[in-house]
PDB file of C-alpha atoms in Angstrom:
ATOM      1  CA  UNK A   1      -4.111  11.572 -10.785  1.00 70.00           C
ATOM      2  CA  UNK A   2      -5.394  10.827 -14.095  1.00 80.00           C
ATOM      3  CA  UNK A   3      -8.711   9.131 -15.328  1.00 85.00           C
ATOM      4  CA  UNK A   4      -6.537   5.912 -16.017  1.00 83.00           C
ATOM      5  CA  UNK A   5      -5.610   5.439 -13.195  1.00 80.00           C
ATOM      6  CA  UNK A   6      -8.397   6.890 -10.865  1.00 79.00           C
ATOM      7  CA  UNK A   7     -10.046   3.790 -13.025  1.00 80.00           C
ATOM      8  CA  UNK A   8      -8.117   1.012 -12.387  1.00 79.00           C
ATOM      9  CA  UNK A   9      -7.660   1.726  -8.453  1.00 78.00           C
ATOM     10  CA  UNK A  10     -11.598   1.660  -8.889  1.00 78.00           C
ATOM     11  CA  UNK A  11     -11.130  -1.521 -10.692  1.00 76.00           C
ATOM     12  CA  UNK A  12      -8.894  -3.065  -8.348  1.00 75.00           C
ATOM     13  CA  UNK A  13     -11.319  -2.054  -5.216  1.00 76.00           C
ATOM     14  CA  UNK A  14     -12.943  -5.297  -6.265  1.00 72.00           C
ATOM     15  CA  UNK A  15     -10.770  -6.922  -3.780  1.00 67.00           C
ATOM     16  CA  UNK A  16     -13.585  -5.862  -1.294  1.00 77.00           C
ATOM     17  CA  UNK A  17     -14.709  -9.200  -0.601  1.00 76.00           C
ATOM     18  CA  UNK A  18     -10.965 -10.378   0.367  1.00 74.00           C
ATOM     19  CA  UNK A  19     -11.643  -7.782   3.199  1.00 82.00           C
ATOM     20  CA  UNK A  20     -15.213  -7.983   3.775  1.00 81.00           C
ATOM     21  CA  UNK A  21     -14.134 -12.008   4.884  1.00 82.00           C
ATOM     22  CA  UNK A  22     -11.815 -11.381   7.473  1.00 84.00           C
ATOM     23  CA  UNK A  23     -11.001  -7.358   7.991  1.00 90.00           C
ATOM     24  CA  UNK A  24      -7.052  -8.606   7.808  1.00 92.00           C
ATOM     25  CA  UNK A  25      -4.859  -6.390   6.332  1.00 92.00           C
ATOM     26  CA  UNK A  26      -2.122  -8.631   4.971  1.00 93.00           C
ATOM     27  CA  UNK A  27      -4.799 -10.981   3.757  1.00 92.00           C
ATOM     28  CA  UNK A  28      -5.882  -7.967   1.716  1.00 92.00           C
ATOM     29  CA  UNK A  29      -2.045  -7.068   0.720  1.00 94.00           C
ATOM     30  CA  UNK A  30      -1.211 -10.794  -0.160  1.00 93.00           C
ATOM     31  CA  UNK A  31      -4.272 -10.114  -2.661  1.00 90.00           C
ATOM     32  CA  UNK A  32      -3.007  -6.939  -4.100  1.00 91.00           C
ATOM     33  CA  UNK A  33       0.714  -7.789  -4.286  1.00 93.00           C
ATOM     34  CA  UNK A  34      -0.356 -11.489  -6.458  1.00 91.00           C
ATOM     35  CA  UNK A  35      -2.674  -9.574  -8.619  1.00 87.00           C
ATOM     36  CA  UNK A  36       0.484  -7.080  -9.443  1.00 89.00           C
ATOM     37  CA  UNK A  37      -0.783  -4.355  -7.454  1.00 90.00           C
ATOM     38  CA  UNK A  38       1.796  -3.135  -5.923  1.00 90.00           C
ATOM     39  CA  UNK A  39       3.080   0.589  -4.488  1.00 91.00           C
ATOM     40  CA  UNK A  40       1.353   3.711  -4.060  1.00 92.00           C
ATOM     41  CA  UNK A  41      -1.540   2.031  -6.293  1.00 92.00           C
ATOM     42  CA  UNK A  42      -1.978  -0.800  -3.318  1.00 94.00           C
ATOM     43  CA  UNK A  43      -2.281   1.778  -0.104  1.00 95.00           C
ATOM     44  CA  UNK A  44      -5.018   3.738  -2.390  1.00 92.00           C
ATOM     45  CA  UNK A  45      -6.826   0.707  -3.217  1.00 92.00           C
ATOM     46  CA  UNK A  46      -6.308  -0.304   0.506  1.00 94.00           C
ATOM     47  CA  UNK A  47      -7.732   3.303   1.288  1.00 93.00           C
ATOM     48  CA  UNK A  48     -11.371   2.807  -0.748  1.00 90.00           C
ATOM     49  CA  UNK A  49     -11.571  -0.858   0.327  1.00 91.00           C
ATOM     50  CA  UNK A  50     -11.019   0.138   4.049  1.00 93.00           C
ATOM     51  CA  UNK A  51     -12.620   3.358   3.931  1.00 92.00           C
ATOM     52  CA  UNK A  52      -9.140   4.504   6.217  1.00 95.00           C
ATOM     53  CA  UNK A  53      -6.924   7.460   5.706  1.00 97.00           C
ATOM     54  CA  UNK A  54      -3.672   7.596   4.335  1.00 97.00           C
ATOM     55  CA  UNK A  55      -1.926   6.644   7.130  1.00 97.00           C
ATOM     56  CA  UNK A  56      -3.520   3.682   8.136  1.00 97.00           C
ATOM     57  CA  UNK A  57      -3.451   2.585   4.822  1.00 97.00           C
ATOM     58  CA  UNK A  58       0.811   2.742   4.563  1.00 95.00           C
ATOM     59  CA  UNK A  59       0.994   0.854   7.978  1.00 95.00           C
ATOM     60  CA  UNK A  60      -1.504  -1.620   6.313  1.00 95.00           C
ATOM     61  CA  UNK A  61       0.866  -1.675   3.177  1.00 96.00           C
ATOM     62  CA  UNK A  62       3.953  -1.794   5.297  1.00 93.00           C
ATOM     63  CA  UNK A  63       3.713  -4.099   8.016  1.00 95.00           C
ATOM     64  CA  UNK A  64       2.453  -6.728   5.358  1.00 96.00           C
ATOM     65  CA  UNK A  65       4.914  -9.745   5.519  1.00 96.00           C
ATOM     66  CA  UNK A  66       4.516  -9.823   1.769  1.00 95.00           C
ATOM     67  CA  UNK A  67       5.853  -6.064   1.360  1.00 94.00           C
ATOM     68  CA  UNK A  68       9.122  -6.825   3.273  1.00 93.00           C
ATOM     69  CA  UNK A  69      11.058  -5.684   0.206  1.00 92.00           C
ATOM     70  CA  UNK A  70       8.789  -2.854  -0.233  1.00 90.00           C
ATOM     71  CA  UNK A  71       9.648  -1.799   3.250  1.00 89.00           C
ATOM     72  CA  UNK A  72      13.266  -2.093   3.208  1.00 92.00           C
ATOM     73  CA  UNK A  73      13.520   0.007   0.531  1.00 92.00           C
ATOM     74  CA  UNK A  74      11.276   2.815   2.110  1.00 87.00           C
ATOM     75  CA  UNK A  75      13.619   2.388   4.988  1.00 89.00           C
ATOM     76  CA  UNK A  76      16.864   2.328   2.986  1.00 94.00           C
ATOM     77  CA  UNK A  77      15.675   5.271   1.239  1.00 93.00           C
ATOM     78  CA  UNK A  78      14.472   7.226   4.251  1.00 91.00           C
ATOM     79  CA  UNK A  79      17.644   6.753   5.993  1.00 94.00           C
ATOM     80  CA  UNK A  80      20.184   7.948   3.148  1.00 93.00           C
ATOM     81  CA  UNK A  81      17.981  10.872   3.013  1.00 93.00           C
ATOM     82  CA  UNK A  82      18.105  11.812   6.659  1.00 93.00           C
ATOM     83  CA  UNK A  83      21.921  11.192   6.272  1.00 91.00           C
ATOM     84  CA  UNK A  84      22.385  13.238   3.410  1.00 92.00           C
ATOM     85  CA  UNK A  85      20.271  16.008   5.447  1.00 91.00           C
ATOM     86  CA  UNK A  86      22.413  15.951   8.610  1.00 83.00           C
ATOM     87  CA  UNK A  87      25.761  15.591   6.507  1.00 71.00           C
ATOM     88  CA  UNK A  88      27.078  12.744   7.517  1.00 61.00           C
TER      89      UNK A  88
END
């Protein structure tokens, strides 16, 4: 990753407080996604502002209501690459 943007998921770990309030992690996506953070960028921020591991962050990032879309695509784009790896 490079400095610019280890520094703005730094910058965007301001949205500490938004968890510090309530520990909820859609709360804390709702934040991200309407300050345009969106993406890989989100689960790392949602990694330093949780102090979690990758996977907790995704499941943070993708049971979100707000990242519906962001989760049908991972699914779409999971499944046409299992199907293209069993040939069907």
């Amino acid at each position: 990753m490079d400095a610019e943007r280890r520094a703005r998921i730094a910058d965007l770990a301001a949205a500490q407080p938004t968890w510090a309030e309530n520990h909820d992690g859609s709360a804390l996506q709702d934040y991200l996604k309407g300050i345009g953070c969106n993406g890989v960028d989100a689960v790392m921020v949602t990694m330093q502002v949780v102090g979690c591991d990758l996977r907790t962050a995704q499941g943070m990032f993708f049971s979100a209501p707000c990242r519906a879309a962001e989760r049908a695509f991972h699914n779409a784009a999971t499944e046409a690459l299992e199907r293209s790896q069993s040939g069907v």
